[in-house]
Amino acid sequence: MNGHNLKISWVAAIVLLTIACQDKEVLKKEEDQKILPKMSLSSKNLLMSSIAESYTLPSKANIGNNKVKVYMAEYLTNGKNGAAGNIIYFNDRGNKHLDADFVPTLSLDVSKDISYAVDMSRPSSSLNVQVTEKAIDRAMQTWDHVKCSDLRIKKIQSSTTSTGLIPLIYGYGGSSGYVADINHGGFLPARFFDLIAPNGGNFILAVTFTIVFSDQFGNPLDSDHDNKADVAWREIYYNNSLNWNDGSDYDVESIALHESGHGLSQAHFGKAFRSGNGKLHFAPKAVMNAAYSGVQTEISKTDLGGHCSIWGSWPKN
Ligand SMILES: [Zn+2]
């Protein structure tokens, strides 16, 4: 539904080669600045080029060659400037982009249950960390209680050391290893979201990154031949520069429910239209609309349809 795919330019491909020669785990901000003006790249292209390569999992995961790659990012906006959320693909191999879903036989925690974790090491500046964690727990439980699916969502002990491949790449701490199927990686500063879209720090609320298994050449695996890339895990980040709340704007539970929807392989949907003041509205209104439009902690009928089509026969599919 989000057909606007952003492509890596040839220039970015050259930068990719340059960056590939460096140790990506120590890619420093100074290097970003050096490359950025010289190559006249947008921050978007820099983001894409520097993570469009494969990473080897630190521990023996025993899945293929243990390689994963960052596949796509889906972001949610506040809808105020008329910009809806979008999807960015990091794997630019032609115009065809596969969806991505979990495969029961390729689980890094060797469990068909869906696991999640909440990284407490990157708390919100505006909301108590325990209140935040409880709100995320409620969002996960809401998806778990959906009747058409049997996900048996379970929580992995909250981490006190920082997690996540994406922040590791950008110098916000983290780890390249697997934490949980869905990792709520905490709150990152506005400038992180500027990398996702120009001035993104001003209007992006949160983002979900999809990390997939890849072959030795960096192609996403599709081991069950369902025309969907095989998800290794997903990482969710919230914009710390915004004012977060529990039960009012910006409501953590509502936005965690949306991001967890991506965590569970759902895409955005709903037709966007603008009201007189330029604010975005959606029809039908749903958790998975591409912009936030107020507190919404219950799953709509259309959300359910999408969810059940993906998860209805899990873990048999
Ligand atoms: Zn979204």
CSV table of C-alpha atoms and ligand atoms in Angstrom, one decimal:
chain,number,residue,atom,x,y,z
A,1,MET,CA,0.0,0.0,0.0
A,2,ASN,CA,3.0,2.2,0.4
A,3,GLY,CA,4.3,2.1,-3.1
A,4,HIS,CA,6.6,5.0,-2.7
A,5,ASN,CA,9.9,3.1,-2.6
A,6,LEU,CA,13.0,5.1,-2.1
A,7,LYS,CA,15.9,3.9,-4.1
A,8,ILE,CA,19.6,3.9,-3.5
A,9,SER,CA,21.3,6.0,-6.1
A,10,TRP,CA,24.5,5.0,-7.9
A,11,VAL,CA,26.3,7.6,-5.9
A,12,ALA,CA,25.1,5.9,-2.7
A,13,ALA,CA,26.2,2.6,-4.1
A,14,ILE,CA,29.7,4.0,-4.3
A,15,VAL,CA,29.5,5.2,-0.7
A,16,LEU,CA,28.3,1.8,0.3
A,17,LEU,CA,31.5,0.3,-1.1
A,18,THR,CA,33.5,2.8,0.8
A,19,ILE,CA,31.7,2.2,4.0
A,20,ALA,CA,31.8,-1.6,3.5
A,21,CYS,CA,35.6,-1.3,3.8
A,22,GLN,CA,35.3,0.3,7.2
A,23,ASP,CA,34.3,-1.4,10.4
A,24,LYS,CA,30.6,-0.6,10.5
A,25,GLU,CA,30.4,-1.1,14.2
A,26,VAL,CA,32.5,1.9,14.7
A,27,LEU,CA,31.0,4.1,12.0
A,28,LYS,CA,31.4,7.5,13.6
A,29,LYS,CA,29.4,10.7,13.2
A,30,GLU,CA,32.5,12.4,11.9
A,31,GLU,CA,32.7,10.0,9.1
A,32,ASP,CA,29.0,10.7,8.3
A,33,GLN,CA,29.8,14.4,8.1
A,34,LYS,CA,32.8,13.8,5.9
A,35,ILE,CA,30.9,11.8,3.4
A,36,LEU,CA,27.7,13.8,3.5
A,37,PRO,CA,28.8,17.1,2.0
A,38,LYS,CA,31.3,15.6,-0.4
A,39,MET,CA,28.9,13.2,-2.0
A,40,SER,CA,25.9,15.6,-1.7
A,41,LEU,CA,23.8,12.8,-0.4
A,42,SER,CA,20.6,13.2,1.5
A,43,SER,CA,20.7,11.7,5.0
A,44,LYS,CA,18.1,9.2,3.7
A,45,ASN,CA,20.5,7.8,1.2
A,46,LEU,CA,23.3,7.7,3.8
A,47,LEU,CA,21.1,5.7,6.1
A,48,MET,CA,20.2,3.3,3.4
A,49,SER,CA,23.7,2.8,2.0
A,50,SER,CA,25.3,2.2,5.3
A,51,ILE,CA,22.9,-0.5,6.4
A,52,ALA,CA,22.3,-2.2,3.1
A,53,GLU,CA,24.8,-4.9,3.9
A,54,SER,CA,24.8,-8.2,5.7
A,55,TYR,CA,25.7,-8.9,9.3
A,56,THR,CA,26.8,-12.1,10.8
A,57,LEU,CA,25.1,-13.1,14.0
A,58,PRO,CA,27.6,-13.2,16.9
A,59,SER,CA,26.4,-16.6,18.2
A,60,LYS,CA,25.9,-19.8,16.2
A,61,ALA,CA,22.3,-19.5,15.3
A,62,ASN,CA,22.4,-22.5,13.1
A,63,ILE,CA,20.2,-20.9,10.5
A,64,GLY,CA,21.7,-20.9,7.0
A,65,ASN,CA,24.9,-19.0,7.2
A,66,ASN,CA,23.8,-16.9,10.2
A,67,LYS,CA,23.6,-13.8,8.1
A,68,VAL,CA,21.0,-11.2,8.6
A,69,LYS,CA,20.4,-7.8,6.9
A,70,VAL,CA,18.3,-4.8,7.5
A,71,TYR,CA,15.4,-5.1,5.1
A,72,MET,CA,12.9,-2.3,5.6
A,73,ALA,CA,11.7,0.4,7.9
A,74,GLU,CA,8.1,1.5,8.4
A,75,TYR,CA,7.5,4.8,10.2
A,76,LEU,CA,4.5,6.5,11.7
A,77,THR,CA,3.9,10.2,11.6
A,78,ASN,CA,1.8,12.6,13.8
A,79,GLY,CA,0.0,13.6,10.6
A,80,LYS,CA,0.2,17.3,11.5
A,81,ASN,CA,2.1,18.5,8.5
A,82,GLY,CA,0.1,16.4,6.1
A,83,ALA,CA,2.8,13.7,5.8
A,84,ALA,CA,1.8,10.1,6.2
A,85,GLY,CA,4.0,7.4,7.4
A,86,ASN,CA,5.9,5.4,4.8
A,87,ILE,CA,8.1,2.4,4.1
A,88,ILE,CA,11.8,2.4,3.2
A,89,TYR,CA,13.4,-0.6,1.6
A,90,PHE,CA,17.1,-1.1,2.1
A,91,ASN,CA,17.4,-3.9,-0.3
A,92,ASP,CA,17.4,-2.4,-3.7
A,93,ARG,CA,17.4,-5.2,-6.2
A,94,GLY,CA,14.9,-4.1,-8.8
A,95,ASN,CA,11.4,-2.7,-8.4
A,96,LYS,CA,9.9,-5.7,-6.8
A,97,HIS,CA,9.8,-5.6,-3.0
A,98,LEU,CA,8.6,-8.6,-1.1
A,99,ASP,CA,6.7,-8.5,2.1
A,100,ALA,CA,8.4,-10.1,5.1
A,101,ASP,CA,7.1,-12.5,7.6
A,102,PHE,CA,8.2,-14.9,10.4
A,103,VAL,CA,8.8,-18.5,9.5
A,104,PRO,CA,8.1,-21.0,12.4
A,105,THR,CA,11.1,-23.2,11.4
A,106,LEU,CA,13.6,-20.3,11.4
A,107,SER,CA,13.2,-19.0,15.0
A,108,LEU,CA,16.3,-17.6,16.6
A,109,ASP,CA,15.0,-18.5,20.1
A,110,VAL,CA,13.9,-22.0,18.8
A,111,SER,CA,10.4,-21.3,19.8
A,112,LYS,CA,7.2,-20.9,17.7
A,113,ASP,CA,5.9,-18.6,20.4
A,114,ILE,CA,6.3,-14.9,19.6
A,115,SER,CA,8.7,-13.2,22.0
A,116,TYR,CA,9.2,-9.5,22.8
A,117,ALA,CA,11.4,-7.4,25.0
A,118,VAL,CA,11.4,-3.8,26.2
A,119,ASP,CA,14.7,-2.1,26.4
A,120,MET,CA,14.7,0.0,29.6
A,121,SER,CA,18.1,1.5,28.9
A,122,ARG,CA,16.7,4.1,26.5
A,123,PRO,CA,13.7,5.5,28.6
A,124,SER,CA,11.5,8.4,27.5
A,125,SER,CA,12.5,11.8,28.9
A,126,SER,CA,8.8,12.6,29.4
A,127,LEU,CA,7.3,9.5,30.8
A,128,ASN,CA,8.3,7.2,33.7
A,129,VAL,CA,10.0,4.1,32.4
A,130,GLN,CA,7.8,1.6,34.3
A,131,VAL,CA,4.7,3.3,33.1
A,132,THR,CA,6.1,3.1,29.6
A,133,GLU,CA,6.9,-0.6,30.0
A,134,LYS,CA,3.4,-1.4,31.3
A,135,ALA,CA,1.8,0.5,28.3
A,136,ILE,CA,3.9,-1.6,25.9
A,137,ASP,CA,3.0,-4.8,27.7
A,138,ARG,CA,-0.7,-3.9,27.3
A,139,ALA,CA,-0.2,-3.3,23.6
A,140,MET,CA,1.4,-6.7,23.2
A,141,GLN,CA,-1.3,-8.4,25.2
A,142,THR,CA,-4.0,-6.8,23.0
A,143,TRP,CA,-2.4,-8.5,20.0
A,144,ASP,CA,-2.0,-11.7,22.0
A,145,HIS,CA,-5.7,-11.8,22.8
A,146,VAL,CA,-6.9,-11.8,19.2
A,147,LYS,CA,-8.9,-15.0,18.8
A,148,CYS,CA,-8.0,-15.9,15.2
A,149,SER,CA,-4.3,-16.4,16.1
A,150,ASP,CA,-2.4,-18.4,18.6
A,151,LEU,CA,0.8,-16.4,19.1
A,152,ARG,CA,1.4,-17.2,22.8
A,153,ILE,CA,3.2,-13.9,23.0
A,154,LYS,CA,5.8,-14.1,25.8
A,155,LYS,CA,8.0,-11.4,27.3
A,156,ILE,CA,11.8,-11.8,27.6
A,157,GLN,CA,13.3,-10.2,30.7
A,158,SER,CA,13.7,-6.5,30.2
A,159,SER,CA,17.2,-5.5,29.3
A,160,THR,CA,19.2,-3.0,31.3
A,161,THR,CA,22.0,-3.0,28.7
A,162,SER,CA,21.2,-1.3,25.4
A,163,THR,CA,20.1,-3.6,22.6
A,164,GLY,CA,19.5,-3.3,18.9
A,165,LEU,CA,21.4,-3.6,15.6
A,166,ILE,CA,20.2,-0.3,14.2
A,167,PRO,CA,21.3,2.0,17.0
A,168,LEU,CA,24.6,0.1,17.1
A,169,ILE,CA,25.2,1.1,13.5
A,170,TYR,CA,24.5,4.7,14.3
A,171,GLY,CA,26.4,5.0,17.5
A,172,TYR,CA,23.6,4.9,20.0
A,173,GLY,CA,24.8,1.7,21.6
A,174,GLY,CA,23.2,-1.7,21.1
A,175,SER,CA,24.1,-5.2,20.1
A,176,SER,CA,24.2,-7.1,16.8
A,177,GLY,CA,22.6,-10.2,18.4
A,178,TYR,CA,19.1,-11.4,18.7
A,179,VAL,CA,17.1,-10.3,21.7
A,180,ALA,CA,13.5,-11.2,20.9
A,181,ASP,CA,11.3,-11.6,17.9
A,182,ILE,CA,10.0,-8.0,18.5
A,183,ASN,CA,12.3,-5.7,20.4
A,184,HIS,CA,10.9,-2.4,21.7
A,185,GLY,CA,14.3,-0.7,21.6
A,186,GLY,CA,13.4,2.4,23.5
A,187,PHE,CA,13.5,6.1,22.8
A,188,LEU,CA,16.1,7.7,20.5
A,189,PRO,CA,16.8,11.4,19.9
A,190,ALA,CA,15.2,13.5,17.1
A,191,ARG,CA,18.4,13.4,15.0
A,192,PHE,CA,18.0,9.6,14.6
A,193,PHE,CA,14.6,10.2,13.0
A,194,ASP,CA,16.1,12.9,10.7
A,195,LEU,CA,18.0,10.0,9.1
A,196,ILE,CA,14.7,8.3,8.2
A,197,ALA,CA,13.1,11.3,6.5
A,198,PRO,CA,14.2,15.0,6.2
A,199,ASN,CA,13.3,16.7,9.5
A,200,GLY,CA,11.8,13.4,10.6
A,201,GLY,CA,12.6,14.2,14.2
A,202,ASN,CA,9.8,16.8,14.1
A,203,PHE,CA,7.0,14.5,12.9
A,204,ILE,CA,8.0,10.8,13.1
A,205,LEU,CA,6.6,9.2,16.2
A,206,ALA,CA,8.1,5.8,15.9
A,207,VAL,CA,9.7,3.4,13.5
A,208,THR,CA,9.8,-0.4,13.1
A,209,PHE,CA,12.9,-2.0,11.4
A,210,THR,CA,12.6,-5.4,9.8
A,211,ILE,CA,15.8,-7.6,9.9
A,212,VAL,CA,15.7,-10.6,7.6
A,213,PHE,CA,17.9,-13.7,7.1
A,214,SER,CA,20.1,-13.4,4.0
A,215,ASP,CA,22.2,-15.6,1.9
A,216,GLN,CA,25.9,-15.2,1.5
A,217,PHE,CA,25.3,-12.7,-1.3
A,218,GLY,CA,23.0,-10.5,0.8
A,219,ASN,CA,19.8,-11.7,-0.9
A,220,PRO,CA,16.9,-12.1,1.6
A,221,LEU,CA,16.0,-15.7,2.2
A,222,ASP,CA,12.6,-17.0,1.4
A,223,SER,CA,13.0,-20.6,2.6
A,224,ASP,CA,9.3,-21.4,2.7
A,225,HIS,CA,8.7,-20.0,-0.8
A,226,ASP,CA,5.8,-17.8,0.1
A,227,ASN,CA,7.1,-14.8,-1.7
A,228,LYS,CA,7.9,-13.2,1.6
A,229,ALA,CA,11.4,-12.5,3.0
A,230,ASP,CA,12.1,-14.5,6.2
A,231,VAL,CA,12.1,-12.2,9.3
A,232,ALA,CA,14.9,-12.7,11.8
A,233,TRP,CA,13.6,-10.1,14.2
A,234,ARG,CA,12.1,-6.6,14.4
A,235,GLU,CA,13.3,-3.5,16.2
A,236,ILE,CA,11.0,-0.6,17.3
A,237,TYR,CA,12.2,2.9,18.2
A,238,TYR,CA,10.3,5.8,19.6
A,239,ASN,CA,11.1,9.5,19.2
A,240,ASN,CA,12.3,10.9,22.5
A,241,SER,CA,11.9,14.5,21.4
A,242,LEU,CA,8.1,14.2,21.6
A,243,ASN,CA,6.0,14.5,24.6
A,244,TRP,CA,4.9,11.0,25.6
A,245,ASN,CA,1.9,10.1,27.8
A,246,ASP,CA,-0.1,7.3,29.2
A,247,GLY,CA,-3.7,7.7,28.1
A,248,SER,CA,-3.4,11.0,26.2
A,249,ASP,CA,-1.3,12.3,23.3
A,250,TYR,CA,1.2,11.0,22.4
A,251,ASP,CA,-0.1,7.8,23.9
A,252,VAL,CA,2.6,5.1,24.3
A,253,GLU,CA,0.1,2.2,24.3
A,254,SER,CA,-1.6,3.3,21.1
A,255,ILE,CA,1.6,3.8,19.3
A,256,ALA,CA,3.2,0.6,20.7
A,257,LEU,CA,0.0,-1.2,19.4
A,258,HIS,CA,0.6,0.2,15.9
A,259,GLU,CA,4.4,-0.6,15.9
A,260,SER,CA,3.7,-4.1,17.3
A,261,GLY,CA,1.3,-4.5,14.4
A,262,HIS,CA,4.4,-4.0,12.1
A,263,GLY,CA,6.3,-6.2,14.5
A,264,LEU,CA,3.7,-8.9,13.6
A,265,SER,CA,4.2,-8.2,9.9
A,266,GLN,CA,1.2,-5.9,9.2
A,267,ALA,CA,1.6,-3.1,6.8
A,268,HIS,CA,-0.1,0.3,6.8
A,269,PHE,CA,-3.6,0.7,5.4
A,270,GLY,CA,-6.4,3.2,5.1
A,271,LYS,CA,-7.0,6.0,2.7
A,272,ALA,CA,-5.6,9.3,3.8
A,273,PHE,CA,-7.4,12.6,3.4
A,274,ARG,CA,-6.7,16.1,4.6
A,275,SER,CA,-9.0,18.2,6.7
A,276,GLY,CA,-9.2,22.0,6.4
A,277,ASN,CA,-6.4,22.5,8.9
A,278,GLY,CA,-4.1,20.2,6.9
A,279,LYS,CA,-4.2,17.4,9.4
A,280,LEU,CA,-4.4,13.9,8.0
A,281,HIS,CA,-7.4,11.6,8.6
A,282,PHE,CA,-8.0,8.0,7.5
A,283,ALA,CA,-10.8,5.9,6.3
A,284,PRO,CA,-11.3,3.4,7.7
A,285,LYS,CA,-9.8,4.5,11.0
A,286,ALA,CA,-7.6,1.7,12.2
A,287,VAL,CA,-4.6,1.0,14.4
A,288,MET,CA,-2.5,0.4,11.2
A,289,ASN,CA,-3.2,3.8,9.6
A,290,ALA,CA,0.0,5.5,8.6
A,291,ALA,CA,-0.5,8.5,10.9
A,292,TYR,CA,-1.5,8.8,14.5
A,293,SER,CA,-4.9,10.4,15.1
A,294,GLY,CA,-5.3,10.1,18.8
A,295,VAL,CA,-5.6,7.4,21.5
A,296,GLN,CA,-6.6,4.0,20.0
A,297,THR,CA,-5.9,1.0,22.2
A,298,GLU,CA,-8.4,-1.4,20.6
A,299,ILE,CA,-7.9,-3.3,17.3
A,300,SER,CA,-10.4,-2.4,14.6
A,301,LYS,CA,-12.1,-4.8,12.3
A,302,THR,CA,-9.8,-4.0,9.4
A,303,ASP,CA,-6.7,-4.5,11.6
A,304,LEU,CA,-8.1,-7.9,12.5
A,305,GLY,CA,-8.6,-8.9,8.9
A,306,GLY,CA,-4.9,-8.1,8.1
A,307,HIS,CA,-3.7,-9.8,11.3
A,308,CYS,CA,-5.8,-13.0,10.8
A,309,SER,CA,-4.7,-13.4,7.2
A,310,ILE,CA,-1.1,-13.4,8.3
A,311,TRP,CA,-1.4,-15.4,11.5
A,312,GLY,CA,-4.5,-17.5,11.3
A,313,SER,CA,-2.7,-20.7,10.6
A,314,TRP,CA,0.5,-20.1,12.6
A,315,PRO,CA,2.6,-22.1,13.4
A,316,LYS,CA,1.5,-24.6,10.7
A,317,ASN,CA,2.3,-22.2,7.8
B,1,ZN,ZN,3.5,2.3,10.9
